[in-house]
CSV table of C-alpha atoms in Angstrom, one decimal:
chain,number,residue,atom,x,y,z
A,1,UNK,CA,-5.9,14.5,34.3
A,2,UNK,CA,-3.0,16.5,32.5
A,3,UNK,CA,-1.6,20.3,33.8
A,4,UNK,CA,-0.4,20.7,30.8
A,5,UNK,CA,-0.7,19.6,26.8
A,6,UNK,CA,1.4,20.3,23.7
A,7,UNK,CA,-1.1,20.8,20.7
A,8,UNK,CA,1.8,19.7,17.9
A,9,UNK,CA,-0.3,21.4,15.4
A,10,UNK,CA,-2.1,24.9,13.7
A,11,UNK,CA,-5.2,26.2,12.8
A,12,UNK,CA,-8.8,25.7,13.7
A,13,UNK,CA,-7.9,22.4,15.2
A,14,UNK,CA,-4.9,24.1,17.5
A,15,UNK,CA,-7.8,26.3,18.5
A,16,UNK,CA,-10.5,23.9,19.1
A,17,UNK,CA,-8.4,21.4,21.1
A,18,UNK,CA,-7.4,24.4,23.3
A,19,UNK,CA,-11.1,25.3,23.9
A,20,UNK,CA,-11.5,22.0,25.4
A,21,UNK,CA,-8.5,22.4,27.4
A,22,UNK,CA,-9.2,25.8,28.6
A,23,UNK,CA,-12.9,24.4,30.0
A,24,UNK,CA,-11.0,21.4,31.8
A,25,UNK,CA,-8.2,24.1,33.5
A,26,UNK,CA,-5.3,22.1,31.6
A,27,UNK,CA,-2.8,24.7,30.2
A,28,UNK,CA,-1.4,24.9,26.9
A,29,UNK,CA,1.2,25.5,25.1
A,30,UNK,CA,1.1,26.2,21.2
A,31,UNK,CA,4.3,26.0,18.5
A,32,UNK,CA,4.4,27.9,15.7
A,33,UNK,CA,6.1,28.6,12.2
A,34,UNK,CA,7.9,31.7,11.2
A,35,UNK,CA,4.6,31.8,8.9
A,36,UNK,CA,2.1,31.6,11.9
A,37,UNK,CA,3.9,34.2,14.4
A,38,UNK,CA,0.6,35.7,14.6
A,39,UNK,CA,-1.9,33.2,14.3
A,40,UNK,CA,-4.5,32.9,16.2
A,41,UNK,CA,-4.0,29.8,18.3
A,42,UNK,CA,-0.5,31.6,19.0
A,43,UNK,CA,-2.6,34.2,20.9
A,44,UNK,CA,-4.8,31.9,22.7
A,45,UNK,CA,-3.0,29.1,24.6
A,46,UNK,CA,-1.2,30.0,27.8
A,47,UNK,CA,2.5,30.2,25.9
A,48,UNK,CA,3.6,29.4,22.8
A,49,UNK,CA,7.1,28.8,21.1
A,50,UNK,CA,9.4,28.9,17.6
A,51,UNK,CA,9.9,25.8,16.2
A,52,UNK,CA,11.0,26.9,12.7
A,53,UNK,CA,10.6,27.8,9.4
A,54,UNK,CA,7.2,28.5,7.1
A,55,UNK,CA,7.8,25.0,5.6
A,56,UNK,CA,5.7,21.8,7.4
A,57,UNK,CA,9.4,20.2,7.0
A,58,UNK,CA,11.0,22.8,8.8
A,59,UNK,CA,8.3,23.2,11.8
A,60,UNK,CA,5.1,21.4,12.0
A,61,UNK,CA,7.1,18.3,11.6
A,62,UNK,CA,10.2,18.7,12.9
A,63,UNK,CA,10.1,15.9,15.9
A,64,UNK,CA,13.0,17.3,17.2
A,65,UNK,CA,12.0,21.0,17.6
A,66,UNK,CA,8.5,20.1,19.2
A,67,UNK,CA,10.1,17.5,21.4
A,68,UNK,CA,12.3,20.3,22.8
A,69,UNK,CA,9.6,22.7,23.6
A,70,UNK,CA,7.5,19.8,25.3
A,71,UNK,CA,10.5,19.3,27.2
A,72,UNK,CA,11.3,22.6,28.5
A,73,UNK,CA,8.0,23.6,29.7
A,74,UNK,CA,7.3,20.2,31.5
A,75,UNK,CA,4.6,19.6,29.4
A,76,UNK,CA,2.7,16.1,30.7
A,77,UNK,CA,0.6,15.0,27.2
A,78,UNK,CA,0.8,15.8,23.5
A,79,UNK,CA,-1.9,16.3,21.3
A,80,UNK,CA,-0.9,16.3,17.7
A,81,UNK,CA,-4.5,16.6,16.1
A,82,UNK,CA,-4.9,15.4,12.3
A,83,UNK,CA,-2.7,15.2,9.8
A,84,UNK,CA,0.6,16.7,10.2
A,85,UNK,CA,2.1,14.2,12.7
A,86,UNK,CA,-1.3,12.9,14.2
A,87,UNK,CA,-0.4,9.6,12.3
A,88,UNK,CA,3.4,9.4,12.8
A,89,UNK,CA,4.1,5.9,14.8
A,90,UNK,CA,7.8,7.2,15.3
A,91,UNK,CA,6.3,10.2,16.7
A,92,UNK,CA,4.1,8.6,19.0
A,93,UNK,CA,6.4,6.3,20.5
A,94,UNK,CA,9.2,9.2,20.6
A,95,UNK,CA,6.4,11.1,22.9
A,96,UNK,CA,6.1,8.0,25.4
A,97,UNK,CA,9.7,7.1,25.2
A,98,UNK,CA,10.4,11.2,26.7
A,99,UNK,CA,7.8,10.4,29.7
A,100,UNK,CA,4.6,11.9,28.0
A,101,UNK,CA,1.6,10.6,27.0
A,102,UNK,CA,0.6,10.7,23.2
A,103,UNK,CA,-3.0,11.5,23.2
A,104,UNK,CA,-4.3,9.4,20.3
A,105,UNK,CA,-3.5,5.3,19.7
A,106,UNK,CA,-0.2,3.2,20.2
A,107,UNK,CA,2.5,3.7,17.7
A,108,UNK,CA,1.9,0.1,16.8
A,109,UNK,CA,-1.8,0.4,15.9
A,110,UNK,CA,-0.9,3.7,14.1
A,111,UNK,CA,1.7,1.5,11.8
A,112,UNK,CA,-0.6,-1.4,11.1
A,113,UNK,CA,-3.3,0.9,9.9
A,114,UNK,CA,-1.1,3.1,8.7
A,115,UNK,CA,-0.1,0.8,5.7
A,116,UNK,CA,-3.5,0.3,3.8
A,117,UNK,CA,-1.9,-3.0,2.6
A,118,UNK,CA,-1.5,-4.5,6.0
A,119,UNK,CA,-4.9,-2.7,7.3
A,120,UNK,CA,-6.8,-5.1,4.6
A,121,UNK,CA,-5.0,-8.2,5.5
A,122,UNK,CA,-5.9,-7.7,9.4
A,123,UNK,CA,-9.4,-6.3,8.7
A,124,UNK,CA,-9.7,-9.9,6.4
A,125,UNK,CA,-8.3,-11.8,9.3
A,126,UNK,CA,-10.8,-10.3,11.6
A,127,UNK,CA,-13.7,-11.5,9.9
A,128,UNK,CA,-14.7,-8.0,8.4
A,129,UNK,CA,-16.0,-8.0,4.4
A,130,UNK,CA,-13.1,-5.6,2.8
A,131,UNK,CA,-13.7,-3.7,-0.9
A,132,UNK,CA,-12.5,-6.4,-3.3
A,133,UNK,CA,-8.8,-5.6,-4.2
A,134,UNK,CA,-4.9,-6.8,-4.1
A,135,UNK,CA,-3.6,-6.9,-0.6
A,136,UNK,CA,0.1,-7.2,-2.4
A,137,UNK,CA,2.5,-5.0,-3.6
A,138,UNK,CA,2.1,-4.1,-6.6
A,139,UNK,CA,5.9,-4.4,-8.4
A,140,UNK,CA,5.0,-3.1,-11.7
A,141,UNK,CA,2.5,-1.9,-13.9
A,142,UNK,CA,2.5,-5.3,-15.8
A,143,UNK,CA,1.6,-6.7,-12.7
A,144,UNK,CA,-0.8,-4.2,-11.9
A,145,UNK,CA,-2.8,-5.0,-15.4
A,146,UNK,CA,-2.9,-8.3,-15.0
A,147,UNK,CA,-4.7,-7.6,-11.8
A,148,UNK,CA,-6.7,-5.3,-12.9
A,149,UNK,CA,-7.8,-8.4,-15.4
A,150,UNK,CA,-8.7,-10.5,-12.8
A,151,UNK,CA,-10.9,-7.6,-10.9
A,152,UNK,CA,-12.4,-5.9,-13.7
A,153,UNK,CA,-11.9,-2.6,-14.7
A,154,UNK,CA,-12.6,0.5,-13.4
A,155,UNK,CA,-10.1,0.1,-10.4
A,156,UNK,CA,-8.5,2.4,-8.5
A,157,UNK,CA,-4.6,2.2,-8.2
A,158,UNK,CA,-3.6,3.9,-4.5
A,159,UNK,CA,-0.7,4.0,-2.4
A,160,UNK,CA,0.0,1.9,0.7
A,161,UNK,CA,1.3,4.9,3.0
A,162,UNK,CA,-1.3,7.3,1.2
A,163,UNK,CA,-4.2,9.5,2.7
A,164,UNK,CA,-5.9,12.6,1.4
A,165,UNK,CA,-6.3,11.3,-2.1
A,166,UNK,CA,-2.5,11.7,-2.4
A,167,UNK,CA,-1.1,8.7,-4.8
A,168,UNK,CA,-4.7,7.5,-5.4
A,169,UNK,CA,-6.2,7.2,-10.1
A,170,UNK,CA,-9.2,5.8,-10.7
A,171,UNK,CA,-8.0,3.9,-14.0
A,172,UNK,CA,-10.9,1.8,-16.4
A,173,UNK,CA,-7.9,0.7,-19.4
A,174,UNK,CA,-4.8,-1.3,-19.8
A,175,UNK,CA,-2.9,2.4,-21.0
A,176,UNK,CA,-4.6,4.0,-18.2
A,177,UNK,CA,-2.7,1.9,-15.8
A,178,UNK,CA,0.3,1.8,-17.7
A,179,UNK,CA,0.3,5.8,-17.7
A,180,UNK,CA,-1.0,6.2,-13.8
A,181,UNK,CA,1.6,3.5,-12.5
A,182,UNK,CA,5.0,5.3,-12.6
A,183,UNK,CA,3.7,9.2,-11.6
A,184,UNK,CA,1.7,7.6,-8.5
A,185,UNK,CA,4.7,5.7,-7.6
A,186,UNK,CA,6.7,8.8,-7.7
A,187,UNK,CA,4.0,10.7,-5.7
A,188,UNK,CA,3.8,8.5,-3.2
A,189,UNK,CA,7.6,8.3,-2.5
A,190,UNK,CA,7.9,11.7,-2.4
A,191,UNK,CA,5.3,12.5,-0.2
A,192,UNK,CA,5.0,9.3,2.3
A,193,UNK,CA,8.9,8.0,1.6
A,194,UNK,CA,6.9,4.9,0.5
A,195,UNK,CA,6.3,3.7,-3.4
A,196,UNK,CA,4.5,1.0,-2.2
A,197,UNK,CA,0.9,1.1,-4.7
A,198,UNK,CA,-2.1,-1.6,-4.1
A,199,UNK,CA,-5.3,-2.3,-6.1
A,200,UNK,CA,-9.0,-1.8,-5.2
A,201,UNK,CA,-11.9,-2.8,-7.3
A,202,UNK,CA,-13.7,0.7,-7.5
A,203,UNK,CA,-17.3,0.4,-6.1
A,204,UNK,CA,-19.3,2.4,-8.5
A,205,UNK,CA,-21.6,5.1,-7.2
A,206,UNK,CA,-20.4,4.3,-3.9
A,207,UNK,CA,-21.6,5.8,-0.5
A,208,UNK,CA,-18.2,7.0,1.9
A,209,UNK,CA,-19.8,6.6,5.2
A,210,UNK,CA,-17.5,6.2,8.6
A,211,UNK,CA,-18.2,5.3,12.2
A,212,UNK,CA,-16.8,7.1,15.1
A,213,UNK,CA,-15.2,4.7,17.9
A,214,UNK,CA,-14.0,5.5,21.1
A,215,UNK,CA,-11.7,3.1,23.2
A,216,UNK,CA,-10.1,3.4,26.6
A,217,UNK,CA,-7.0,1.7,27.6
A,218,UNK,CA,-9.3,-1.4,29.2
A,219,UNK,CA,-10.8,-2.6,26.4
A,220,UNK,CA,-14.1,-1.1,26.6
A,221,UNK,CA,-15.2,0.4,23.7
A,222,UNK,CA,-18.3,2.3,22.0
A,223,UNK,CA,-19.0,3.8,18.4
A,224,UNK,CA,-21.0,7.1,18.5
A,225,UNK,CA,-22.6,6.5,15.0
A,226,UNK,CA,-21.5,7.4,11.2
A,227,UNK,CA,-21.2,10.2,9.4
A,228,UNK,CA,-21.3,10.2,5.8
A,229,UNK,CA,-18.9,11.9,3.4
A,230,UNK,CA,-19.9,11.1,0.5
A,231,UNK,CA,-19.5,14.9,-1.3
A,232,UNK,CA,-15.7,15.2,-1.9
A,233,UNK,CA,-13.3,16.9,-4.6
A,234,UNK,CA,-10.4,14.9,-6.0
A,235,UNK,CA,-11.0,12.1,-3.4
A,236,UNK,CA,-11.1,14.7,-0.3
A,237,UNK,CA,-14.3,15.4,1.5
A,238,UNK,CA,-15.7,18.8,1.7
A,239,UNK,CA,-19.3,18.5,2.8
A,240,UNK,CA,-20.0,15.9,5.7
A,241,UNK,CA,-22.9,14.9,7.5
A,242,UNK,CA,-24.6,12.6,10.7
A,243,UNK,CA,-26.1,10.8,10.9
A,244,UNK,CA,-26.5,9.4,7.5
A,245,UNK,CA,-29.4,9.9,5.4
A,246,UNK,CA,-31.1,7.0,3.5
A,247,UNK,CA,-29.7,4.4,5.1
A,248,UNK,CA,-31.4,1.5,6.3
A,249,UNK,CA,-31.8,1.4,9.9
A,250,UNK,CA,-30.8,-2.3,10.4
A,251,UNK,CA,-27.8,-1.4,8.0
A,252,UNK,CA,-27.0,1.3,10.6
A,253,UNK,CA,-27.0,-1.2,13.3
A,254,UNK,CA,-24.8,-3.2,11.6
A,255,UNK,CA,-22.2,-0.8,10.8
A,256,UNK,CA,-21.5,0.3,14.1
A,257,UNK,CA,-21.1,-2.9,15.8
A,258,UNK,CA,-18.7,-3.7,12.6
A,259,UNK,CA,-16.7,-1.0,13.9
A,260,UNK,CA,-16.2,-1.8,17.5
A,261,UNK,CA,-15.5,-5.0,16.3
A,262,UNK,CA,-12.9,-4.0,14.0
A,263,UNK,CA,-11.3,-1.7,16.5
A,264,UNK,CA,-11.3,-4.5,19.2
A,265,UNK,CA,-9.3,-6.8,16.7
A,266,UNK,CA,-6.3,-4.5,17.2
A,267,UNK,CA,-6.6,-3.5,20.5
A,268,UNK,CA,-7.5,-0.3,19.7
A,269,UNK,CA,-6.8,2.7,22.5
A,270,UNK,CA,-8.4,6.7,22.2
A,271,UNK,CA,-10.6,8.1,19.0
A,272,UNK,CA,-10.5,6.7,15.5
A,273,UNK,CA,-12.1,6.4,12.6
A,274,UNK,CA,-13.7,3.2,10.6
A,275,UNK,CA,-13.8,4.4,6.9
A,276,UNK,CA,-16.6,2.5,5.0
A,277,UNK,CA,-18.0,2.8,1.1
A,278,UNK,CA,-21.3,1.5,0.7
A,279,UNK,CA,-22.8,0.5,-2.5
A,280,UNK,CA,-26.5,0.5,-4.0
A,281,UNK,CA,-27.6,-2.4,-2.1
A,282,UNK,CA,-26.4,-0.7,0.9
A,283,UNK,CA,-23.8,-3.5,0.9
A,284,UNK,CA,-21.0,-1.9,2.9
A,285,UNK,CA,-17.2,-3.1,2.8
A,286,UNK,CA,-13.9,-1.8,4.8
A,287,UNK,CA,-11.8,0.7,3.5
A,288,UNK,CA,-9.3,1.9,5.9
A,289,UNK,CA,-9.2,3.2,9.4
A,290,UNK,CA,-7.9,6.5,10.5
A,291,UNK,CA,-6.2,6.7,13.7
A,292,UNK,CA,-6.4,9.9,14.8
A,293,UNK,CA,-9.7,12.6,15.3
A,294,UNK,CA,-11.1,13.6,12.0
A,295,UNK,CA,-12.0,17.0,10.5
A,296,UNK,CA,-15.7,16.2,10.5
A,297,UNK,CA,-15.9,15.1,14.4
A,298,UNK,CA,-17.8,18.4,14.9
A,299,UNK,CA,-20.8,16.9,13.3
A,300,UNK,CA,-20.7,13.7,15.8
A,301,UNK,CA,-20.2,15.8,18.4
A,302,UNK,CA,-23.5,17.9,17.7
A,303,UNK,CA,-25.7,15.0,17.2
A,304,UNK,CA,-24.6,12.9,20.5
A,305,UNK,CA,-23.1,16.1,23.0
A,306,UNK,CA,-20.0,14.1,23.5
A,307,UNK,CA,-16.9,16.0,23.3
A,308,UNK,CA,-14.8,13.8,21.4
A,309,UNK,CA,-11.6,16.2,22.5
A,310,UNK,CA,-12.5,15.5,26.2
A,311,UNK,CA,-12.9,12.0,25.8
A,312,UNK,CA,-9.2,11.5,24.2
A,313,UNK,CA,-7.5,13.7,27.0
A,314,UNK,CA,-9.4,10.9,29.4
A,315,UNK,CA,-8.1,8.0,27.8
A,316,UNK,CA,-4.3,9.3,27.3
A,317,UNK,CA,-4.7,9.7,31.0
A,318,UNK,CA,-5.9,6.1,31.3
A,319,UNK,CA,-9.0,7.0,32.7
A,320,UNK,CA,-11.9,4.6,31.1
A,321,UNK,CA,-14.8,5.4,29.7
A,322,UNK,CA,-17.7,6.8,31.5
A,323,UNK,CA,-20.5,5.6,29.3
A,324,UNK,CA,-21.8,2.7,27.7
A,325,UNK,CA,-23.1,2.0,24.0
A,326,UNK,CA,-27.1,2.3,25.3
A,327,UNK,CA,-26.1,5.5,27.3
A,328,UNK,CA,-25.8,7.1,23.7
A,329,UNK,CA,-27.9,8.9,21.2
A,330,UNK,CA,-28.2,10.9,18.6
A,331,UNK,CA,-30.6,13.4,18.6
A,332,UNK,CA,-31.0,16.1,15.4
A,333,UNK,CA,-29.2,16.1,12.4
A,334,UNK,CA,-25.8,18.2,11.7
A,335,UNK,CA,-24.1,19.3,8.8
A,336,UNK,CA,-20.6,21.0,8.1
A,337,UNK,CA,-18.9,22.4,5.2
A,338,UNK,CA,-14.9,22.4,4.7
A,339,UNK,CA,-14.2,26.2,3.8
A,340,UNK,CA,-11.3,26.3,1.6
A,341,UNK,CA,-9.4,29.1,0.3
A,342,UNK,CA,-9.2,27.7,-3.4
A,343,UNK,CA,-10.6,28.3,-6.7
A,344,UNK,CA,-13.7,26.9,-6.9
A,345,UNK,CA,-13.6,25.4,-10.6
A,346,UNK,CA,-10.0,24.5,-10.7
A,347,UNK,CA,-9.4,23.3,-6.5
A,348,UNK,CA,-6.4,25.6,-7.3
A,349,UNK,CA,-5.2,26.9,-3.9
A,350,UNK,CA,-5.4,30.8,-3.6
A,351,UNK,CA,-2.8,32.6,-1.4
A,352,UNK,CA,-3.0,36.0,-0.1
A,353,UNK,CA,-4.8,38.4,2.3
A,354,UNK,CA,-8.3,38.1,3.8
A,355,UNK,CA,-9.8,41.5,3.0
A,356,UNK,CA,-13.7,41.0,4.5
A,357,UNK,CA,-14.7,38.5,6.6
A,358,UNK,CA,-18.0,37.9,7.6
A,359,UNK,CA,-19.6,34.6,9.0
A,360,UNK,CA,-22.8,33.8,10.0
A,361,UNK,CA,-24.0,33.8,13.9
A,362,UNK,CA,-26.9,31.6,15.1
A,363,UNK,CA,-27.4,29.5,17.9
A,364,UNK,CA,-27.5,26.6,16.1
A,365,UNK,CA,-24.0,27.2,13.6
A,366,UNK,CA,-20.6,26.6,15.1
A,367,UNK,CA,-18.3,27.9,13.5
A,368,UNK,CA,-14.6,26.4,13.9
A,369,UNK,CA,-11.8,28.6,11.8
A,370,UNK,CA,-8.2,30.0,12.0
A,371,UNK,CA,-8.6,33.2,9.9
A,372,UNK,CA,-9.8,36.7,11.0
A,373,UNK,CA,-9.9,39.6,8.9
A,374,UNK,CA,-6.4,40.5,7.4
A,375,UNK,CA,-5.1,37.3,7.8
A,376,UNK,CA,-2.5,36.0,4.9
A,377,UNK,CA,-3.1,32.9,3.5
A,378,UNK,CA,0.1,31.4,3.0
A,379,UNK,CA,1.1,28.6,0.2
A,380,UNK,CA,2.2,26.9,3.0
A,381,UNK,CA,0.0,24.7,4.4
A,382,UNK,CA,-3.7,23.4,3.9
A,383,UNK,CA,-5.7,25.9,2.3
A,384,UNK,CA,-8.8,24.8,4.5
A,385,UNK,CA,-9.2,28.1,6.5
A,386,UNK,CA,-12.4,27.2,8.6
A,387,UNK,CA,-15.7,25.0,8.8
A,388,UNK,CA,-19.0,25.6,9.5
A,389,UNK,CA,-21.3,23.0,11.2
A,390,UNK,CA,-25.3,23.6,11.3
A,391,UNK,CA,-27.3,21.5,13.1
A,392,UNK,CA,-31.4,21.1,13.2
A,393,UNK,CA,-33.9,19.4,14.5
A,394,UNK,CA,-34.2,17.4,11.1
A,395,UNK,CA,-31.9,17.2,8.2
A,396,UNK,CA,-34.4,19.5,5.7
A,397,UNK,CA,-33.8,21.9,9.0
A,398,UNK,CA,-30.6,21.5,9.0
A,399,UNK,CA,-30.2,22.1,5.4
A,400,UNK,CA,-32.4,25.0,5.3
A,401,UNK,CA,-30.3,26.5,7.8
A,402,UNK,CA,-26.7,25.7,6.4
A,403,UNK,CA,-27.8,27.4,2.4
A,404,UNK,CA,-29.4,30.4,4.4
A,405,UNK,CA,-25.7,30.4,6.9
A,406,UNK,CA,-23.9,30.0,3.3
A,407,UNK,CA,-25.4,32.9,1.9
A,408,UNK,CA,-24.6,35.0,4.2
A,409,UNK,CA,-20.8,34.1,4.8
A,410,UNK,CA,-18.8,36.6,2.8
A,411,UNK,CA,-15.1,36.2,2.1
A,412,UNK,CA,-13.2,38.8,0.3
A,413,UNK,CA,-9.5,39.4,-1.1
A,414,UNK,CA,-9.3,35.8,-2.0
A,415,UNK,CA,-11.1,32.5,-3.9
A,416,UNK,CA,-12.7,30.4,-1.9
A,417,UNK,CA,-15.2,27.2,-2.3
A,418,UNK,CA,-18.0,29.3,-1.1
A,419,UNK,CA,-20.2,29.3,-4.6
A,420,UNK,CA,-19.3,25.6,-5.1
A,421,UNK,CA,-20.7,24.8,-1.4
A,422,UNK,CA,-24.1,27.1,-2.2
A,423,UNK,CA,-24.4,25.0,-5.5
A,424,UNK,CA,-24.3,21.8,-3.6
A,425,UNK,CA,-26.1,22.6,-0.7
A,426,UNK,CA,-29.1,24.1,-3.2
A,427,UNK,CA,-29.6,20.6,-5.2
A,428,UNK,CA,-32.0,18.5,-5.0
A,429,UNK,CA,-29.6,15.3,-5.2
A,430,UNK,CA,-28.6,17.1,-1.6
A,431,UNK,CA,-31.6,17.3,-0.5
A,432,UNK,CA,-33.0,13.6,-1.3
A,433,UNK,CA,-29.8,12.1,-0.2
A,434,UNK,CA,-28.6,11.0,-3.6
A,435,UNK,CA,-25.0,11.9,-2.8
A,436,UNK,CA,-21.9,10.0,-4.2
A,437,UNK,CA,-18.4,9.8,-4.2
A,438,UNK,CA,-18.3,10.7,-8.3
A,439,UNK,CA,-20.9,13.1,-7.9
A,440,UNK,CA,-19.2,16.0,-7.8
A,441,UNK,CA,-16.6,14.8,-10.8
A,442,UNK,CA,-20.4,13.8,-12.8
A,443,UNK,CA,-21.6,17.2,-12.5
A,444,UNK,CA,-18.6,18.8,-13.6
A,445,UNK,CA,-18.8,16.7,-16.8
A,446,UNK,CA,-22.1,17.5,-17.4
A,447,UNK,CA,-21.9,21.2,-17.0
A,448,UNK,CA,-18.9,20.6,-19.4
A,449,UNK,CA,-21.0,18.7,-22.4
């Protein structure tokens, strides 16, 4: 196992990788931004360095800075958490190239998943049913209509290099394409260095379910079940949930062992992430795979006691896995909620200084966060500030328990999503497990007729 790890990263998931950390007696060391001097995974990991300004540009990813501080303090492995550089193949293979590991997939993998267009064409190879779409570049929005002809309207235009809804317009007209085309392209540029846009057939009234997979460096591989993230705001997930609810049990079976199939057809090493949407029939298709750990792992964690943290630091160190697919089960039902600080009508972020802070404490509610009270909220970065996972016995527990924990969390001196998450954990669509991806973007238009 590693002395020491680099967490190239902020925020709750800084914090919660150096929990893990902490429990095995591996050191850590922490980076920062001239923002996030005082921050609280600053103050918790064994040292922590400068490595620029309060722009993600200028710190969180500048290779070269973080390369330096992993070099200085000898630092064996580098965990670079999600988003940021978690799915950078340069970054990866710059790690290994300096003599340390890169706790998370090969740079290669990364790259071939990384590009949605290329994802689809191996996922297709593989044998694995793919949502219906263009697995071309698109070169213009001519092109793009006359696709959208063949599929059908509504489709959804999205960028190759794209993730967090970034570069992504559901269109359902010929001038609805012809207006998304050119400000998508330009988005996607500018914020992946990659115009590149694709086509998808939208599935309407869709499910967004994924299955966990872990795989060490021998091949052997297991999924640990899905979670279903269904409830999301401008194509970014803010309540998530395992295992899923409503869901056929033999469709369940077949999910997972789509996804250690999938992951196998690459040669898949560490944690990742099959991405699914489902339709009415429970018919489910391939959407992308994200090669890193995701925001929601919490909720897989709860439900199966695997610490999904642990199990990466094992693999980077190529040890295998100690468990087999039958060696694993869920038991309960768990819940979080993505705790933004933004306006809860608009998604508008909203800057500034934490005033009151109060959270809910039970045994059964983690709570995972990077704020404490009088912490600034900088235009920086992300304006998720914490999540809060419940977990129960049974889902109508474990809903009972997350709109009683929601209640009682109490944020001051800024906006947050907090009334949006009470509304949505308080309706019956919730509770019966009626949840889809247009949900939320429904309700808003009905609240607005």
């Amino acid at each position: 196992m590693f002395q020491q790890v680099l967490i190239a990263n902020r925020g709750e998931i800084a914090r919660r990788i150096i929990r893990t950390c902490k429990r095995l007696g591996i050191k850590t060391v922490a980076v920062y931004s001239e923002a996030d001097k005082h921050a609280l995974h600053v103050q918790e990991a064994d040292s922590a360095f400068p490595i620029g300004g309060a722009k993600v540009s200028e710190s969180y990813l500048n290779v070269e800075a973080i390369i330096k501080v992993a070099k200085q303090t000898n630092t064996d492995a580098i965990h670079p958490g999600y988003g940021l550089l978690s799915e950078n193949a340069d970054f990866a293979d710059r790690c290994r190239n300096e003599g340390m590991a890169f706790i998370g997939p090969t740079a290669q993998v990364i790259q071939q998943m990384g590009n949605k267009i290329e994802a689809r064409k191996t996922m297709e190879q593989a044998g694995i049913l793919i949502v219906p779409g263009v697995s071309a570049p698109l070169h213009d929005a001519d092109e793009g209509v006359n696709k959208a002809h063949s599929l059908g309207y509504p489709v959804m235009l999205k960028a190759s290099s794209g993730g967090g809804g970034i570069g992504m317009q559901l269109v359902r007209s010929d001038e609805e394409l012809y207006r998304a085309f050119e400000g998508n392209q330009k988005r996607a540029q500018s914020f992946f260095n990659d115009g590149t846009l694709y086509m998808e057939k939208v599935i309407e009234h869709a499910r967004h379910i994924e299955i966990q997979v872990l795989f060490d460096s021998f091949g052997h591989g297991v999924h640990l079940f899905e979670r279903d993230c269904s409830l999301q705001r401008r194509h970014q997930k803010i309540i998530e949930e395992a295992p899923a609810a409503c869901l056929d049990e033999s469709v369940r079976h077949q999910m997972g062992q789509m996804a250690v199939k999938a992951a196998k057809a690459i040669g898949y090493e560490n944690a990742g992430t099959i991405e699914c949407l489902v339709d009415q029939n429970q018919q489910f298709y391939f959407l992308e795979m994200n090669t890193r750990l995701q925001v929601e792992h919490p909720v897989t964690e709860e439900i199966t006691g695997i610490d999904l943290v642990e199990e990466q630091l094992k693999i980077a160190a190529s040890e295998p896995l100690s468990f087999n697919q039958e060696d694993i089960h869920q038991i309960g039902h768990a819940i979080e909620v993505r705790i933004y600080a933004e306006d809860p009508v608009t998604f508008y972020p909203s800057p500034g200084t934490i005033t009151t802070l109060s959270t809910p404490v039970a045994p059964y509610i983690r709570h995972e966060s990077s704020v404490t009270n009088g912490s600034v909220i900088t235009p920086f970065y992300d304006p998720m500030i914490a999540k809060m996972i419940v977990y129960g016995d049974t889902r109508k527990l474990a809903i009972e328990r997350l709109k009683a924990a929601l209640q009682a969390y109490k944020i001051e001196g800024i906006k947050t999503n907090l009334p949006l998450l009470r509304e949505m954990a308080g309706s019956s669509d919730f509770l019966h497990g009626r949840i889809t991806t247009d949900f939320l973007m429904k309700k808003r238009e009905e609240n607005r007729s």
